[in-house]
Tab-separated table of C-alpha atoms in Angstrom:
chain	number	residue	atom	x	y	z
A	1	LEU	CA	0.000	0.000	0.000
A	2	ALA	CA	1.449	3.363	-1.040
A	3	GLY	CA	0.395	6.750	-2.359
A	4	ASP	CA	-2.952	8.429	-1.749
A	5	LYS	CA	-4.685	5.306	-0.392
A	6	ALA	CA	-1.864	4.664	2.051
A	7	TYR	CA	-1.945	8.268	3.220
A	8	VAL	CA	-5.706	8.170	3.830
A	9	GLN	CA	-5.499	4.842	5.717
A	10	THR	CA	-2.242	5.265	7.634
A	11	GLY	CA	-1.189	8.910	7.466
A	12	GLU	CA	1.992	7.888	5.607
A	13	TRP	CA	2.658	8.010	1.862
A	14	LEU	CA	4.966	4.991	1.973
A	15	PRO	CA	4.404	2.900	5.127
A	16	LYS	CA	7.332	0.887	6.504
A	17	GLU	CA	5.176	-2.248	6.149
A	18	THR	CA	5.125	-1.769	2.370
A	19	LEU	CA	8.923	-1.724	2.075
A	20	ASP	CA	9.131	-4.647	4.534
A	21	ALA	CA	6.741	-6.677	2.332
A	22	PHE	CA	8.905	-6.011	-0.757
A	23	ARG	CA	11.966	-7.186	1.183
A	24	GLU	CA	10.257	-10.289	2.564
A	25	HIS	CA	8.694	-11.485	-0.694
A	26	TYR	CA	11.293	-10.134	-3.182
A	27	VAL	CA	8.488	-9.053	-5.494
A	28	GLY	CA	5.725	-6.487	-5.737
A	29	LEU	CA	3.286	-5.029	-8.217
A	30	LYS	CA	3.556	-1.268	-8.608
A	31	GLY	CA	1.538	1.064	-10.757
A	32	PRO	CA	1.650	4.848	-10.984
A	33	LEU	CA	1.833	6.456	-7.531
A	34	SER	CA	0.784	9.961	-6.607
A	35	SER	CA	1.939	12.125	-3.739
A	36	ARG	CA	1.362	15.735	-2.752
A	37	THR	CA	4.522	17.460	-3.929
A	38	ASP	CA	3.169	20.751	-2.586
A	39	GLU	CA	3.617	19.262	0.902
A	40	GLY	CA	7.249	18.405	0.215
A	41	VAL	CA	6.623	14.681	-0.267
A	42	PRO	CA	9.328	13.247	-2.561
A	43	SER	CA	8.537	10.984	-5.490
A	44	LEU	CA	7.288	7.675	-4.102
A	45	THR	CA	8.911	5.788	-6.968
A	46	VAL	CA	12.284	7.300	-6.041
A	47	ALA	CA	11.628	6.580	-2.346
A	48	ILE	CA	10.976	2.901	-3.159
A	49	ARG	CA	14.116	2.661	-5.327
A	50	GLN	CA	16.252	4.233	-2.622
A	51	GLY	CA	14.579	2.385	0.262
A	52	LEU	CA	15.209	-0.973	-1.403
A	53	ASP	CA	18.633	0.026	-2.799
A	54	LEU	CA	17.551	-0.846	-6.345
A	55	TYR	CA	20.487	-0.314	-8.683
A	56	ALA	CA	18.738	-1.043	-11.974
A	57	GLY	CA	15.310	-1.442	-13.511
A	58	LEU	CA	14.790	-4.448	-15.764
A	59	ARG	CA	12.417	-4.012	-18.696
A	60	PRO	CA	11.626	-7.263	-20.530
A	61	VAL	CA	10.657	-6.742	-24.188
A	62	ARG	CA	8.670	-9.340	-26.093
A	63	TRP	CA	6.193	-9.245	-28.927
A	64	PHE	CA	2.588	-10.307	-28.385
A	65	GLN	CA	0.910	-12.028	-31.315
A	66	GLY	CA	-1.518	-9.709	-33.071
A	67	ALA	CA	0.172	-6.515	-31.881
A	68	PRO	CA	1.541	-4.256	-34.647
A	69	SER	CA	5.330	-4.225	-34.907
A	70	PRO	CA	7.865	-2.204	-36.926
A	71	VAL	CA	10.322	-5.148	-37.150
A	72	LYS	CA	10.393	-7.882	-39.816
A	73	HIS	CA	10.255	-10.868	-37.477
A	74	PRO	CA	8.602	-9.676	-34.263
A	75	GLY	CA	8.331	-13.232	-32.919
A	76	ARG	CA	12.124	-13.252	-32.580
A	77	VAL	CA	12.131	-10.231	-30.281
A	78	ASP	CA	13.202	-11.314	-26.801
A	79	MET	CA	15.263	-8.662	-25.013
A	80	VAL	CA	15.832	-7.202	-21.581
A	81	ILE	CA	16.649	-3.527	-21.166
A	82	PHE	CA	18.669	-2.644	-18.061
A	83	ARG	CA	18.095	0.933	-16.910
A	84	GLU	CA	20.387	2.266	-14.214
A	85	ASN	CA	18.524	3.983	-11.357
A	86	VAL	CA	21.378	5.783	-9.629
A	87	GLU	CA	22.711	8.289	-12.159
A	88	ASP	CA	21.527	11.026	-14.486
A	89	MET	CA	17.823	11.874	-14.355
A	90	TYR	CA	16.947	8.659	-12.474
A	91	SER	CA	19.072	9.486	-9.439
A	92	GLY	CA	16.128	10.987	-7.561
A	93	VAL	CA	17.618	14.443	-7.154
A	94	GLU	CA	14.601	16.716	-7.470
A	95	PHE	CA	14.116	20.435	-7.058
A	96	SER	CA	10.951	22.511	-6.714
A	97	ALA	CA	10.192	25.037	-9.452
A	98	GLY	CA	11.857	28.361	-8.746
A	99	SER	CA	14.321	26.944	-6.222
């Protein structure tokens, strides 16, 4: 539980129990999360990455039959994209507008 629903139920945007569950089970399903940046709450996605010390994001890429594809043999597409989470724009360094 994280984001708006977590805040309404627990008073916290990212409860400790949520991070503990990720650690215990080594897996979690995460969709888009919202937080009130006007209250100084940092990005919850960045908080999860930093709280779990996640170095990289893995993005599996496969073609699903029937989906349009720009490649000649889409059935042969089977890749994994590794995206580093600790440098450049993914490092989690954020500034408020006008700061």
